CSV table of C-alpha atoms in Angstrom, one decimal:
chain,number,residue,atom,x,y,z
A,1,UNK,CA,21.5,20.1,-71.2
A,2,UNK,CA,24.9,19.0,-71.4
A,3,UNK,CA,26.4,17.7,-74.0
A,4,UNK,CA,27.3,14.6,-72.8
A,5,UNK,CA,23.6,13.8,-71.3
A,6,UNK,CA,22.8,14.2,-75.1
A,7,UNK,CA,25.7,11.4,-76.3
A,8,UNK,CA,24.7,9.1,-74.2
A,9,UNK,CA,20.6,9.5,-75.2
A,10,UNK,CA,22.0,9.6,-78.8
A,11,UNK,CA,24.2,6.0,-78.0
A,12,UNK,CA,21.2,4.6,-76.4
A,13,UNK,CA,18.6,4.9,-78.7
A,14,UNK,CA,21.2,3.7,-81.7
A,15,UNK,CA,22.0,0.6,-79.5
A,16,UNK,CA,18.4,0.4,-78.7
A,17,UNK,CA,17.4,0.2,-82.1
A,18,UNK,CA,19.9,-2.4,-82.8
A,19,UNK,CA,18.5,-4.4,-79.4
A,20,UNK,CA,15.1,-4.9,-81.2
A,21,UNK,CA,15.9,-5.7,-84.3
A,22,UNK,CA,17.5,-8.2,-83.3
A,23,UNK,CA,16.7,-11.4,-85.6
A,24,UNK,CA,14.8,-14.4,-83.3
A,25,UNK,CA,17.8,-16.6,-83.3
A,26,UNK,CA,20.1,-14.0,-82.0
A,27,UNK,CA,17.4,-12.7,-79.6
A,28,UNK,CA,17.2,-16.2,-78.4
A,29,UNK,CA,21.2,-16.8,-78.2
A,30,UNK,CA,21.8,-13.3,-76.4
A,31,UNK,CA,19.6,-14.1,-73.5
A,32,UNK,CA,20.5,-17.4,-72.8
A,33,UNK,CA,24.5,-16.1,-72.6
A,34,UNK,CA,23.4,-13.5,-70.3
A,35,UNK,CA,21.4,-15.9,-68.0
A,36,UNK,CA,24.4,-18.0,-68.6
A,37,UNK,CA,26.9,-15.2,-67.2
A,38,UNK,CA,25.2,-14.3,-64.5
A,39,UNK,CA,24.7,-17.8,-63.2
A,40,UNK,CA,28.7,-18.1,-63.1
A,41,UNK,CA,28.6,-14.8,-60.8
A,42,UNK,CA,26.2,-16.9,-58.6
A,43,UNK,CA,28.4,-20.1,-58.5
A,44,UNK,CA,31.3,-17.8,-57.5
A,45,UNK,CA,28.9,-16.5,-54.6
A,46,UNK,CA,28.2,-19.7,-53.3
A,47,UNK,CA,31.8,-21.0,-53.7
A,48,UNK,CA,32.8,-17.6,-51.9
A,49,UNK,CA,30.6,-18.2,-49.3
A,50,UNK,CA,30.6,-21.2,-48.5
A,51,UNK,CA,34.5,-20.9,-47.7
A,52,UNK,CA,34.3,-17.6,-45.8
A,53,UNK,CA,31.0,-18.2,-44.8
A,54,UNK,CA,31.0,-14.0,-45.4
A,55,UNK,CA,27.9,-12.8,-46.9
A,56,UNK,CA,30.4,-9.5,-48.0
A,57,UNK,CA,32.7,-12.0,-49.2
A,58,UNK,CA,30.3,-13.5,-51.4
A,59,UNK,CA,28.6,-10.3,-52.9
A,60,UNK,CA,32.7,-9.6,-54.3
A,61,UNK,CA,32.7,-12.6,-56.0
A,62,UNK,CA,28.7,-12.2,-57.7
A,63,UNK,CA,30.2,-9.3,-59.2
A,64,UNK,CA,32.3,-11.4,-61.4
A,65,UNK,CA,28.6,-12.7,-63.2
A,66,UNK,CA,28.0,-8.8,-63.8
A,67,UNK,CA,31.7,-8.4,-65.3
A,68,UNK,CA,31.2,-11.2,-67.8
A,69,UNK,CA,27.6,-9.8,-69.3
A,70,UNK,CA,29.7,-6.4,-69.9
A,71,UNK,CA,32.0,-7.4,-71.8
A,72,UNK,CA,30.5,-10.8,-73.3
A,73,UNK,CA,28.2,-8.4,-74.8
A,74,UNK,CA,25.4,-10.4,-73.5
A,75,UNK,CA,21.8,-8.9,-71.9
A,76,UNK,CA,19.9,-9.8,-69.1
A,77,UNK,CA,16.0,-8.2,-69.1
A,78,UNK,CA,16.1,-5.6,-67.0
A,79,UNK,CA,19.4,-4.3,-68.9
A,80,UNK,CA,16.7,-3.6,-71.5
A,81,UNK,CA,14.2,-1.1,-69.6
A,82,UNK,CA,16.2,2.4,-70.7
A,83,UNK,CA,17.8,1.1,-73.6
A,84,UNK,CA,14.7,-0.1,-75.7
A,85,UNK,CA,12.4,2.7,-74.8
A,86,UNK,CA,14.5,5.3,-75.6
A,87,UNK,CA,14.6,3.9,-79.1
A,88,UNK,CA,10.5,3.9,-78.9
A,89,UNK,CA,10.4,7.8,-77.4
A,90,UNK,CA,13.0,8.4,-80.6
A,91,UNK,CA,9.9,6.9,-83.1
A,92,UNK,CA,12.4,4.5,-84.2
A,93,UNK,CA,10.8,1.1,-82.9
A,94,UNK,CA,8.0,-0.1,-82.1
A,95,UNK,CA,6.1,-1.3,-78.7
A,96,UNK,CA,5.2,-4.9,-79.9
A,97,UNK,CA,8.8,-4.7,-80.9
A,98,UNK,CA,9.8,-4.3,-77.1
A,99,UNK,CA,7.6,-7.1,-75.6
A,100,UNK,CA,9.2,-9.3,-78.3
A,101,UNK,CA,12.4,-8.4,-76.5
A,102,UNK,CA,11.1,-8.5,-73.2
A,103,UNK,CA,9.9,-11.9,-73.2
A,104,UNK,CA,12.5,-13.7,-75.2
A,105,UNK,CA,15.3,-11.8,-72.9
A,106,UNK,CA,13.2,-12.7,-70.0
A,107,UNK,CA,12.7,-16.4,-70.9
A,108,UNK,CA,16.0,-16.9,-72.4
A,109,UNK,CA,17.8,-15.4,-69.4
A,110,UNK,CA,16.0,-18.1,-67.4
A,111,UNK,CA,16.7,-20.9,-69.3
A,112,UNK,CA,20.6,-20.3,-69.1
A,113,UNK,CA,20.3,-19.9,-65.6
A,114,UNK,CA,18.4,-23.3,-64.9
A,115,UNK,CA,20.9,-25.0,-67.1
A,116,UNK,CA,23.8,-23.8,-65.2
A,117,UNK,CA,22.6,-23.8,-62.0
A,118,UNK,CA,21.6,-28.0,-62.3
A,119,UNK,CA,25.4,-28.5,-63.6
A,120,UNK,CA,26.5,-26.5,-60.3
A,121,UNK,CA,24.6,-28.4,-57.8
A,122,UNK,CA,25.5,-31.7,-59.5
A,123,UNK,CA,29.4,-30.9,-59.4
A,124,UNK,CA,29.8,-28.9,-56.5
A,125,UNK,CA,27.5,-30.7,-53.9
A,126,UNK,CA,29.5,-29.1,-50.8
A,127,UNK,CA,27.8,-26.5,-52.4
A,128,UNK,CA,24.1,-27.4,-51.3
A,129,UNK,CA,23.5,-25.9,-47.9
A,130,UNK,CA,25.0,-22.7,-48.6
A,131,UNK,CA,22.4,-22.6,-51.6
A,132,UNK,CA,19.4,-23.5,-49.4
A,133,UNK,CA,20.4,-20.1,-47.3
A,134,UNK,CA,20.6,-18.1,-50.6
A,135,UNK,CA,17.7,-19.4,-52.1
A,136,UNK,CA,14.8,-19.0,-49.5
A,137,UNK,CA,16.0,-15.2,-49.5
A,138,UNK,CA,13.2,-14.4,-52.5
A,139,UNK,CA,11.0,-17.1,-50.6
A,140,UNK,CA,11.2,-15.6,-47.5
A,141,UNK,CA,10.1,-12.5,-48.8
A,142,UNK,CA,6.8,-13.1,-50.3
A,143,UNK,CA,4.7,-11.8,-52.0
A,144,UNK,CA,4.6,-8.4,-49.7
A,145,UNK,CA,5.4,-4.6,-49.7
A,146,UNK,CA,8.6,-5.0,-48.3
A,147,UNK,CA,9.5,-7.7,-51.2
A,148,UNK,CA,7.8,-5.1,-53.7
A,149,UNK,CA,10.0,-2.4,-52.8
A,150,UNK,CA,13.2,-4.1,-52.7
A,151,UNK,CA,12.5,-5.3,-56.4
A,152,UNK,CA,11.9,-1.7,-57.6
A,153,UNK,CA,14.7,-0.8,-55.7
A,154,UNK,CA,16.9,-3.4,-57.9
A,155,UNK,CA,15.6,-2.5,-61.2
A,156,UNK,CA,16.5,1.3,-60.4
A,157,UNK,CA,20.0,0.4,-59.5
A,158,UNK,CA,20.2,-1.5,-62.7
A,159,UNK,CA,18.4,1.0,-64.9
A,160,UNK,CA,21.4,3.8,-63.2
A,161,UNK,CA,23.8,1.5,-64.4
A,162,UNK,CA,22.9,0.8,-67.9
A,163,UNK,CA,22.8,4.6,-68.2
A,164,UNK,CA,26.1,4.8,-66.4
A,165,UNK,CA,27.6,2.3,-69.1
A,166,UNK,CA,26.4,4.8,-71.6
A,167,UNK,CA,27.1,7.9,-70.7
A,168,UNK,CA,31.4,7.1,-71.2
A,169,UNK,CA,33.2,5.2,-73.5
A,170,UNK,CA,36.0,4.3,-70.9
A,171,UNK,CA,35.8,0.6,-70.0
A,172,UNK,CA,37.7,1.0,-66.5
A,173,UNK,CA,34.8,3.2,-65.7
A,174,UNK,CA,31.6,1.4,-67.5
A,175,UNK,CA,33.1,-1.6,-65.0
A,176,UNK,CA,33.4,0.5,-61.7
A,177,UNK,CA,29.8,0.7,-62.3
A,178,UNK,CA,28.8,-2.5,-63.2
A,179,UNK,CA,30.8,-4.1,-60.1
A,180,UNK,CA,29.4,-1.1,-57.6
A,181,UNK,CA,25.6,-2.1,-58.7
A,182,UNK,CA,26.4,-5.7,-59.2
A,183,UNK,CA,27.7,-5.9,-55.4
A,184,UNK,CA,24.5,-3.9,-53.9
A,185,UNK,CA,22.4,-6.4,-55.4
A,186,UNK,CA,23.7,-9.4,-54.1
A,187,UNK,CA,25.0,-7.4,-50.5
A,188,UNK,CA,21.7,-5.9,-49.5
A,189,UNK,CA,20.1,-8.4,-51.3
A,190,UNK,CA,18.1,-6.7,-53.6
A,191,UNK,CA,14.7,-8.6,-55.2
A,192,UNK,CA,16.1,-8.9,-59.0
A,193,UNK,CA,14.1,-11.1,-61.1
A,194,UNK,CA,17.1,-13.3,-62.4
A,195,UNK,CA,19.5,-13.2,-59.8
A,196,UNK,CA,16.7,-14.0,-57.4
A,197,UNK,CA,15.5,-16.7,-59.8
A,198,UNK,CA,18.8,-18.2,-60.1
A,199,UNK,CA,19.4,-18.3,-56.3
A,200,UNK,CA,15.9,-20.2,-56.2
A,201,UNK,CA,16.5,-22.6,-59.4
A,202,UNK,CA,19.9,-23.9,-56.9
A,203,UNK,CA,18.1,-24.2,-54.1
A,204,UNK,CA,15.2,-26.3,-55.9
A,205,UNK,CA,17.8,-28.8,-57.1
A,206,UNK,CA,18.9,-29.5,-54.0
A,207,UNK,CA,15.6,-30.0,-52.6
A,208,UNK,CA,14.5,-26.6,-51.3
A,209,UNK,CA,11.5,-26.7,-48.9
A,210,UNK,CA,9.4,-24.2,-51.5
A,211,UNK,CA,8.5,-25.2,-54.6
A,212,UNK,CA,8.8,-23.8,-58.0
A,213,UNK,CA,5.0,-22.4,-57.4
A,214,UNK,CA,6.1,-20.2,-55.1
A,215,UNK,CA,9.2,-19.1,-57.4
A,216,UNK,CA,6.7,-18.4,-59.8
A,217,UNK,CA,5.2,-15.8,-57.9
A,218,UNK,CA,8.7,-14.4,-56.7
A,219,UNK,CA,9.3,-13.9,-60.4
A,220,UNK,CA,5.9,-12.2,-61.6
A,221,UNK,CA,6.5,-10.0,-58.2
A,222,UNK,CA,9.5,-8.9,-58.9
A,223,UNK,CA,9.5,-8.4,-62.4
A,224,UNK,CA,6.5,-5.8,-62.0
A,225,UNK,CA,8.8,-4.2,-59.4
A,226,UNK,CA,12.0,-4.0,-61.5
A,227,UNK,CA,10.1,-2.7,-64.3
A,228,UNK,CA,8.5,0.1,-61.7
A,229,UNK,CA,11.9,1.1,-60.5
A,230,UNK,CA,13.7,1.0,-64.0
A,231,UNK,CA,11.1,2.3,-66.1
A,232,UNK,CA,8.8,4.8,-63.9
A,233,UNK,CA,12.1,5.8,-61.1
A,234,UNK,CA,15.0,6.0,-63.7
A,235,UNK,CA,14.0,5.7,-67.9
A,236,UNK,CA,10.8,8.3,-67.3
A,237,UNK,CA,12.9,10.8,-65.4
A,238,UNK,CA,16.4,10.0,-67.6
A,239,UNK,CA,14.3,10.8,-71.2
A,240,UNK,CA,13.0,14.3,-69.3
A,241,UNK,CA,16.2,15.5,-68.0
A,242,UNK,CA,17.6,14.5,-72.1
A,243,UNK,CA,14.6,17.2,-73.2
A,244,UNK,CA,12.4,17.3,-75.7
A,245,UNK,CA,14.7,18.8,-78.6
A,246,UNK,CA,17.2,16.4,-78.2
A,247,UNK,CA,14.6,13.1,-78.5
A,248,UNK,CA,12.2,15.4,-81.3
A,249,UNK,CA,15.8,15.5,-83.5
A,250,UNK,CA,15.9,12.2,-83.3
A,251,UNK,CA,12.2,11.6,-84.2
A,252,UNK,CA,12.8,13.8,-87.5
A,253,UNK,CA,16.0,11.7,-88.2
A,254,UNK,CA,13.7,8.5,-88.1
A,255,UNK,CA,11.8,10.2,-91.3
C-alpha cells in the first residue's frame, strides 16, 4: 500500500472522529450551512439556465454550491458515508454515534435548503418555470430501477470525492474535484438526496404538479441508493485497498 493511501485513511478517520463528536448544537449548525450552500449552487443553476436556457450552462454554475461547502467547511449527508465509518472500522466511534450524524446532517441539510429555496422563489419569480423543469426531474423518475441506480450512482461519485479531498492537501486540487463531481451531478442528473430535494422544495413553492408525498418517496429512494453507492461501491472497497495493518494500528492507538 502506498504511503499516501495510508495518509489519507489516517486523515479520515481523525476528521471522522472529530465529525461525530460533534456537540448537538454544532451538529445542528453544520448541516443547516451545508443545505444552505448547496441551495446557493441551485439558485445559480436556475439563474444560469434560465438565461442560457443551457442545461451545460447551468450544471457550471451548480458547481459554485459544491465550492462553497469546501471551503465553508460545511457537510452535507452523503459527505459523511467514508468519513464516519472509517472512524468506526478504526474502533474509535461508535454506530449509534453515526446515525446521530446521519439524521441530524440529513434533516439539517434539508431544512437549510427549504429555507433558501422559498426566499429564491419569492425574489426571483422569473425564476419559476425553469424550476418546474428542474424539479419534476426526481418526480419523473419514480420510484423505479432506473431512479435507484442513478442514486447509487450519485453517492459513489460523491463518496470518490470526499476521498479525493483527502487524499492531498493542495486546495487547487481538493476543488478540481469537487467542481468535476459537483458538475456530473447536476449534468447527467444524477438522483442525490439533497440536490434532488432542493430542486423539488423550488418547484413545490411555485406550485409543482407533485406534491411533497411524492418528494417524500424520492428522498427515502434515493437516500438508500446514495448510501448503496457510497458505502457498499466506494467506503467498503476504499477501507480494503487501506489493509488491515494500517486500520488494526489505528484500532491499538484507540486503546
Amino acid at each position: 500500500m502506498t504511503s499516501a493511501v495510508s495518509e489519507a485513511f489516517h486523515r479520515t478517520v481523525d476528521e471522522g472522529v472529530e465529525r461525530l463528536e460533534r456537540s448537538t448544537p454544532s451538529l445542528f449548525a453544520t448541516g443547516m450551512v451545508g443545505g444552505i450552500d448547496v441551495s446557493v449552487g441551485v439558485l445559480a443553476m436556475l439563474v444560469v439556465r434560465h438565461a442560457t436556457g443551457s442545461e451545460m450552462w447551468g450544471a457550471v454554475a451548480f458547481t459554485l454550491g459544491f465550492v462553497a461547502l469546501t471551503l465553508a467547511n460545511s457537510e452535507l449527508f452523503t459527505e459523511n458515508f467514508l468519513v464516519p465509518i472509517s472512524a468506526i472500522a478504526a474502533r474509535k466511534a461508535s454506530w449509534t454515534s453515526l446515525l446521530r450524524l446521519w439524521v441530524g446532517t440529513l434533516v439539517f441539510n434539508l431544512v437549510g435548503g427549504w429555507v433558501v429555496m422559498g426566499l429564491a422563489m419569492g425574489a426571483f419569480p422569473d425564476l419559476r418555470g425553469t424550476a418546474l423543469v428542474v424539479g419534476r426531474h426526481g418526480a419523473d423518475l419514480g420510484i423505479t430501477a432506473g431512479a435507484l441506480a442513478s442514486a447509487v450512482l450519485a453517492g459513489l461519485a460523491i463518496t470518490l470525492m470526499t476521498w479525493m479531498e483527502h487524499s492531498t492537501d493542495a486546495i487547487g486540487a481538493r476543488l478540481v474535484a469537487v467542481v468535476g463531481v459537483a458538475f456530473l451531478l447536476a449534468a447527467a442528473p444524477l438522483l442525490h438526496v439533497i440536490v434532488a430535494s432542493l430542486e423539488m422544495f423550488a418547484a413545490l413553492f411555485v406550485g409543482a404538479p407533485f406534491g411533497y408525498a411524492d418528494w417524500f418517496g424520492v428522498l427515502l429512494l434515493a437516500a438508500a441508493g446514495n448510501i448503496l453507492g457510497g458505502v457498499g461501491l466506494v467506503t467498503v472497497l476504499r477501507l480494503v485497498q487501506v489493509g488491515g495493518r494500517e486500520i488494526e494500528s489505528e484500532q491499538r492507538s484507540a486503546g
